[in-house]
């Protein structure tokens, strides 16, 4: 398959011929990648079963892992869901457009393939201009998981999408680096008490300023025991080819780094405190609050490094998202 790569810039995106071409590909049942403020998405018409199926094939995604549906106005929301309760309304007012996915009971117009067979559907109203213009031009809700091969680190730059999906999708839109670089926060509002299913840049403390209380999926806190409530969270995720070892203390990381160096194993260190490893003659990369995490994972693979030693940031509620992604990508935790 030939992949069309287009660059769209400027304020008057809706008059951009390349963007119109991408929208017409989606309207005709094709699939393509586009930038969003979280990570790049791989989109199809959420209402078209055969188009959505192409996403699962291109990514190698398990069919029970539901897709998030992207909208560019609130009328589209009402076509996708049965009911919007008070909690969901408050979250929409506070955080849309932006990096928050809300799970609702799904309208019968959304095919089962899109929701991974669930009776609920995750909806997001992104804030990225290119994403919004594309959805508006398509004039339909867009199902879009992250634009990577399943299990690999999510793409936050054009080069990541090209590496994973070139010649497997109809188009890739060349946009800016993803602003947040981590996937959206997901809250399930289909239950009486809203539940956090996936932490993201919109934190629990930000959410609890808007609605009184949310439950937190126990698997997000007890990383080893319980089965995640969001189907996709049960899979190993976000993983580079290099072995990832997560350390909760810098002393044990330093000791292990020296062991690897002695055995001539090629390593990199990912940390928020680069300075304390500057005496080691190895690549030291900064997490930068999650923004660079996936880029750094991919950089280590590009350099064909064997092992990535990651120093876990402080275990605080605001670091829940980054710690969640690190523990999902790690081969072991020390
Ligand atoms: P991705 O788009 O690749 O970031 O993956 C989407 C994530 O959203 C997966 O972890 C899914 O399990 C989760 N998700 C999507 N829709 C639902 C839903 N209706 N209920 C629970 N989790 C969902
Ligand atoms: Mg994904």
Short mmCIF file of N, CA, C and O in Angstrom, two decimals, residues 82-149:
data_model
loop_
_atom_site.label_atom_id
_atom_site.label_comp_id
_atom_site.label_asym_id
_atom_site.label_seq_id
_atom_site.Cartn_x
_atom_site.Cartn_y
_atom_site.Cartn_z
N UNK A 82 -25.66 7.28 24.79
CA UNK A 82 -27.09 7.29 25.11
C UNK A 82 -27.45 8.41 26.09
O UNK A 82 -28.55 8.94 26.04
N UNK A 83 -26.49 8.76 26.98
CA UNK A 83 -26.85 9.68 28.05
C UNK A 83 -25.59 10.37 28.59
O UNK A 83 -24.55 9.73 28.69
N UNK A 84 -25.71 11.68 28.89
CA UNK A 84 -24.57 12.40 29.47
C UNK A 84 -25.00 12.87 30.85
O UNK A 84 -25.85 13.75 30.98
N UNK A 85 -24.45 12.27 31.92
CA UNK A 85 -24.92 12.63 33.27
C UNK A 85 -24.21 13.88 33.80
O UNK A 85 -23.36 14.47 33.12
N UNK A 86 -24.57 14.29 35.03
CA UNK A 86 -24.04 15.56 35.59
C UNK A 86 -22.53 15.54 35.72
O UNK A 86 -21.85 16.53 35.44
N UNK A 87 -21.99 14.39 36.17
CA UNK A 87 -20.53 14.30 36.32
C UNK A 87 -19.83 14.47 34.98
O UNK A 87 -18.84 15.21 34.86
N UNK A 88 -20.35 13.78 33.97
CA UNK A 88 -19.74 13.88 32.64
C UNK A 88 -19.84 15.32 32.13
O UNK A 88 -18.88 15.86 31.56
N UNK A 89 -20.99 15.97 32.37
CA UNK A 89 -21.17 17.36 31.92
C UNK A 89 -20.10 18.26 32.55
O UNK A 89 -19.50 19.11 31.89
N UNK A 90 -19.86 18.05 33.87
CA UNK A 90 -18.88 18.88 34.57
C UNK A 90 -17.47 18.65 34.00
O UNK A 90 -16.70 19.60 33.82
N UNK A 91 -17.16 17.38 33.71
CA UNK A 91 -15.83 17.07 33.14
C UNK A 91 -15.68 17.68 31.74
O UNK A 91 -14.61 18.22 31.40
N UNK A 92 -16.75 17.61 30.96
CA UNK A 92 -16.71 18.18 29.60
C UNK A 92 -16.46 19.69 29.68
O UNK A 92 -15.60 20.24 28.99
N UNK A 93 -17.21 20.36 30.57
CA UNK A 93 -17.05 21.81 30.70
C UNK A 93 -15.64 22.18 31.10
O UNK A 93 -15.07 23.16 30.63
N UNK A 94 -15.05 21.37 31.99
CA UNK A 94 -13.73 21.73 32.52
C UNK A 94 -12.58 21.33 31.59
O UNK A 94 -11.59 22.05 31.50
N UNK A 95 -12.69 20.21 30.91
CA UNK A 95 -11.48 19.64 30.27
C UNK A 95 -11.57 19.42 28.75
O UNK A 95 -10.58 19.01 28.16
N UNK A 96 -12.73 19.62 28.14
CA UNK A 96 -12.81 19.47 26.67
C UNK A 96 -12.80 20.82 26.02
O UNK A 96 -13.45 21.73 26.54
N UNK A 97 -12.14 21.06 24.87
CA UNK A 97 -11.27 20.08 24.24
C UNK A 97 -9.98 19.87 25.03
O UNK A 97 -9.48 20.83 25.63
N UNK A 98 -9.46 18.64 25.04
CA UNK A 98 -8.23 18.37 25.77
C UNK A 98 -7.98 16.89 25.98
O UNK A 98 -8.72 16.05 25.47
N UNK A 99 -6.95 16.56 26.80
CA UNK A 99 -6.48 15.18 26.90
C UNK A 99 -7.27 14.30 27.88
O UNK A 99 -6.68 13.62 28.72
N UNK A 100 -8.60 14.35 27.80
CA UNK A 100 -9.45 13.54 28.67
C UNK A 100 -10.43 12.72 27.84
O UNK A 100 -11.16 13.27 27.01
N UNK A 101 -10.42 11.39 28.06
CA UNK A 101 -11.40 10.49 27.42
C UNK A 101 -12.46 10.14 28.45
O UNK A 101 -12.11 9.79 29.59
N UNK A 102 -13.73 10.26 28.07
CA UNK A 102 -14.82 9.90 28.98
C UNK A 102 -15.55 8.69 28.40
O UNK A 102 -15.86 8.65 27.20
N UNK A 103 -15.78 7.68 29.27
CA UNK A 103 -16.49 6.46 28.83
C UNK A 103 -17.98 6.62 29.16
O UNK A 103 -18.34 6.97 30.30
N UNK A 104 -18.82 6.40 28.13
CA UNK A 104 -20.29 6.49 28.25
C UNK A 104 -20.92 5.17 27.79
O UNK A 104 -20.26 4.37 27.12
N UNK A 105 -22.22 4.99 28.08
CA UNK A 105 -22.94 3.90 27.43
C UNK A 105 -23.08 4.26 25.96
O UNK A 105 -23.40 5.40 25.61
N UNK A 106 -22.83 3.28 25.09
CA UNK A 106 -22.73 3.62 23.67
C UNK A 106 -24.09 3.59 22.95
O UNK A 106 -24.96 2.79 23.29
N UNK A 107 -24.21 4.48 21.99
CA UNK A 107 -25.39 4.55 21.11
C UNK A 107 -25.29 3.38 20.14
O UNK A 107 -24.19 2.96 19.77
N UNK A 108 -26.47 2.87 19.66
CA UNK A 108 -26.43 1.69 18.78
C UNK A 108 -25.78 2.00 17.43
O UNK A 108 -25.42 1.07 16.70
N UNK A 109 -25.58 3.29 17.09
CA UNK A 109 -24.93 3.61 15.81
C UNK A 109 -23.45 3.22 15.81
O UNK A 109 -22.84 3.07 14.76
N UNK A 110 -22.86 3.07 17.00
CA UNK A 110 -21.43 2.70 17.07
C UNK A 110 -21.30 1.17 16.97
O UNK A 110 -21.81 0.45 17.82
N UNK A 111 -20.64 0.68 15.92
CA UNK A 111 -20.54 -0.79 15.77
C UNK A 111 -19.72 -1.42 16.89
O UNK A 111 -18.85 -0.77 17.48
N UNK A 112 -20.02 -2.70 17.16
CA UNK A 112 -19.31 -3.42 18.23
C UNK A 112 -17.81 -3.51 18.01
O UNK A 112 -17.04 -3.52 18.96
N UNK A 113 -17.38 -3.57 16.76
CA UNK A 113 -15.94 -3.68 16.50
C UNK A 113 -15.20 -2.46 17.07
O UNK A 113 -14.10 -2.57 17.60
N UNK A 114 -15.85 -1.28 17.01
CA UNK A 114 -15.22 -0.04 17.50
C UNK A 114 -15.05 -0.08 19.02
O UNK A 114 -14.04 0.38 19.56
N UNK A 115 -16.06 -0.65 19.70
CA UNK A 115 -16.01 -0.66 21.17
C UNK A 115 -15.40 -1.96 21.71
O UNK A 115 -15.50 -2.22 22.91
N UNK A 116 -14.78 -2.75 20.84
CA UNK A 116 -14.17 -4.01 21.29
C UNK A 116 -15.20 -4.93 21.92
O UNK A 116 -14.88 -5.68 22.84
N UNK A 117 -16.46 -4.83 21.46
CA UNK A 117 -17.52 -5.71 21.96
C UNK A 117 -18.17 -5.20 23.24
O UNK A 117 -19.11 -5.82 23.75
N UNK A 118 -17.73 -4.04 23.77
CA UNK A 118 -18.34 -3.51 25.01
C UNK A 118 -19.61 -2.73 24.69
O UNK A 118 -19.81 -2.26 23.57
N UNK A 119 -20.44 -2.53 25.73
CA UNK A 119 -21.65 -1.72 25.54
C UNK A 119 -21.36 -0.25 25.86
O UNK A 119 -22.25 0.60 25.81
N UNK A 120 -20.11 0.03 26.19
CA UNK A 120 -19.70 1.42 26.48
C UNK A 120 -18.72 1.88 25.40
O UNK A 120 -18.15 1.06 24.68
N UNK A 121 -18.52 3.22 25.36
CA UNK A 121 -17.58 3.76 24.36
C UNK A 121 -16.81 4.95 24.96
O UNK A 121 -17.40 5.79 25.64
N UNK A 122 -15.50 4.99 24.71
CA UNK A 122 -14.66 6.11 25.19
C UNK A 122 -14.68 7.21 24.14
O UNK A 122 -14.47 6.95 22.96
N UNK A 123 -14.95 8.44 24.59
CA UNK A 123 -15.02 9.58 23.65
C UNK A 123 -14.02 10.65 24.06
O UNK A 123 -13.88 10.96 25.25
N UNK A 124 -13.34 11.24 23.06
CA UNK A 124 -12.42 12.34 23.35
C UNK A 124 -12.63 13.46 22.34
O UNK A 124 -12.88 13.21 21.16
N UNK A 125 -12.54 14.69 22.84
CA UNK A 125 -12.64 15.91 22.02
C UNK A 125 -11.26 16.54 22.11
O UNK A 125 -10.94 17.22 23.07
N UNK A 126 -10.38 16.26 21.11
CA UNK A 126 -9.00 16.73 21.22
C UNK A 126 -8.89 18.25 21.04
O UNK A 126 -9.82 18.87 20.49
N UNK A 127 -7.76 18.82 21.44
CA UNK A 127 -7.58 20.26 21.28
C UNK A 127 -6.64 20.60 20.13
O UNK A 127 -6.54 21.76 19.74
N UNK A 128 -5.96 19.61 19.59
CA UNK A 128 -5.02 19.87 18.49
C UNK A 128 -5.79 20.34 17.24
O UNK A 128 -6.76 19.71 16.82
N UNK A 129 -5.34 21.47 16.66
CA UNK A 129 -6.06 22.08 15.54
C UNK A 129 -6.17 21.19 14.32
O UNK A 129 -7.24 21.13 13.69
N UNK A 130 -5.08 20.49 13.99
CA UNK A 130 -5.11 19.63 12.81
C UNK A 130 -6.12 18.51 13.01
O UNK A 130 -6.91 18.19 12.12
N UNK A 131 -6.09 17.92 14.23
CA UNK A 131 -7.03 16.83 14.53
C UNK A 131 -8.47 17.35 14.41
O UNK A 131 -9.32 16.71 13.77
N UNK A 132 -8.73 18.51 14.99
CA UNK A 132 -10.10 19.06 14.97
C UNK A 132 -10.57 19.34 13.54
O UNK A 132 -11.70 18.99 13.17
N UNK A 133 -9.69 19.96 12.74
CA UNK A 133 -10.07 20.27 11.35
C UNK A 133 -10.34 19.00 10.57
O UNK A 133 -11.29 18.92 9.79
N UNK A 134 -9.48 17.99 10.78
CA UNK A 134 -9.66 16.73 10.04
C UNK A 134 -11.01 16.10 10.40
O UNK A 134 -11.77 15.71 9.50
N UNK A 135 -11.32 16.04 11.70
CA UNK A 135 -12.59 15.42 12.11
C UNK A 135 -13.77 16.20 11.53
O UNK A 135 -14.74 15.63 11.02
N UNK A 136 -13.67 17.54 11.58
CA UNK A 136 -14.75 18.37 11.06
C UNK A 136 -14.94 18.13 9.56
O UNK A 136 -16.07 18.01 9.08
N UNK A 137 -13.82 18.06 8.82
CA UNK A 137 -13.94 17.83 7.37
C UNK A 137 -14.51 16.44 7.07
O UNK A 137 -15.23 16.25 6.09
N UNK A 138 -14.17 15.46 7.92
CA UNK A 138 -14.70 14.09 7.71
C UNK A 138 -16.20 14.07 8.02
O UNK A 138 -16.95 13.26 7.48
N UNK A 139 -16.62 14.95 8.94
CA UNK A 139 -18.03 15.07 9.33
C UNK A 139 -18.57 13.75 9.90
O UNK A 139 -19.72 13.38 9.66
N UNK A 140 -17.71 13.03 10.63
CA UNK A 140 -18.14 11.80 11.31
C UNK A 140 -17.20 11.59 12.49
O UNK A 140 -16.08 12.10 12.49
N UNK A 141 -17.66 10.85 13.53
CA UNK A 141 -16.73 10.55 14.63
C UNK A 141 -15.60 9.65 14.13
O UNK A 141 -15.83 8.78 13.29
N UNK A 142 -14.40 9.89 14.64
CA UNK A 142 -13.21 9.17 14.16
C UNK A 142 -12.68 8.26 15.26
O UNK A 142 -12.27 8.74 16.33
N UNK A 143 -12.70 6.95 15.01
CA UNK A 143 -12.09 6.00 15.95
C UNK A 143 -10.59 6.08 15.76
O UNK A 143 -10.11 5.96 14.63
N UNK A 144 -9.85 6.32 16.85
CA UNK A 144 -8.40 6.48 16.67
C UNK A 144 -7.62 6.02 17.89
O UNK A 144 -7.53 6.74 18.88
N UNK A 145 -7.04 4.83 17.82
CA UNK A 145 -6.06 4.45 18.84
C UNK A 145 -4.72 5.10 18.50
O UNK A 145 -4.62 5.78 17.48
N UNK A 146 -3.73 4.88 19.33
CA UNK A 146 -2.41 5.43 19.04
C UNK A 146 -1.86 4.80 17.76
O UNK A 146 -2.11 3.63 17.47
N UNK A 147 -1.10 5.63 16.98
CA UNK A 147 -0.67 5.22 15.63
C UNK A 147 0.67 4.47 15.68
O UNK A 147 1.63 4.86 15.04
N UNK A 148 0.69 3.39 16.46
CA UNK A 148 1.90 2.57 16.56
C UNK A 148 1.52 1.10 16.37
O UNK A 148 0.34 0.76 16.46
N UNK A 149 2.53 0.26 16.15
CA UNK A 149 2.28 -1.18 16.18
C UNK A 149 1.93 -1.53 17.62
O UNK A 149 2.57 -1.03 18.56
#
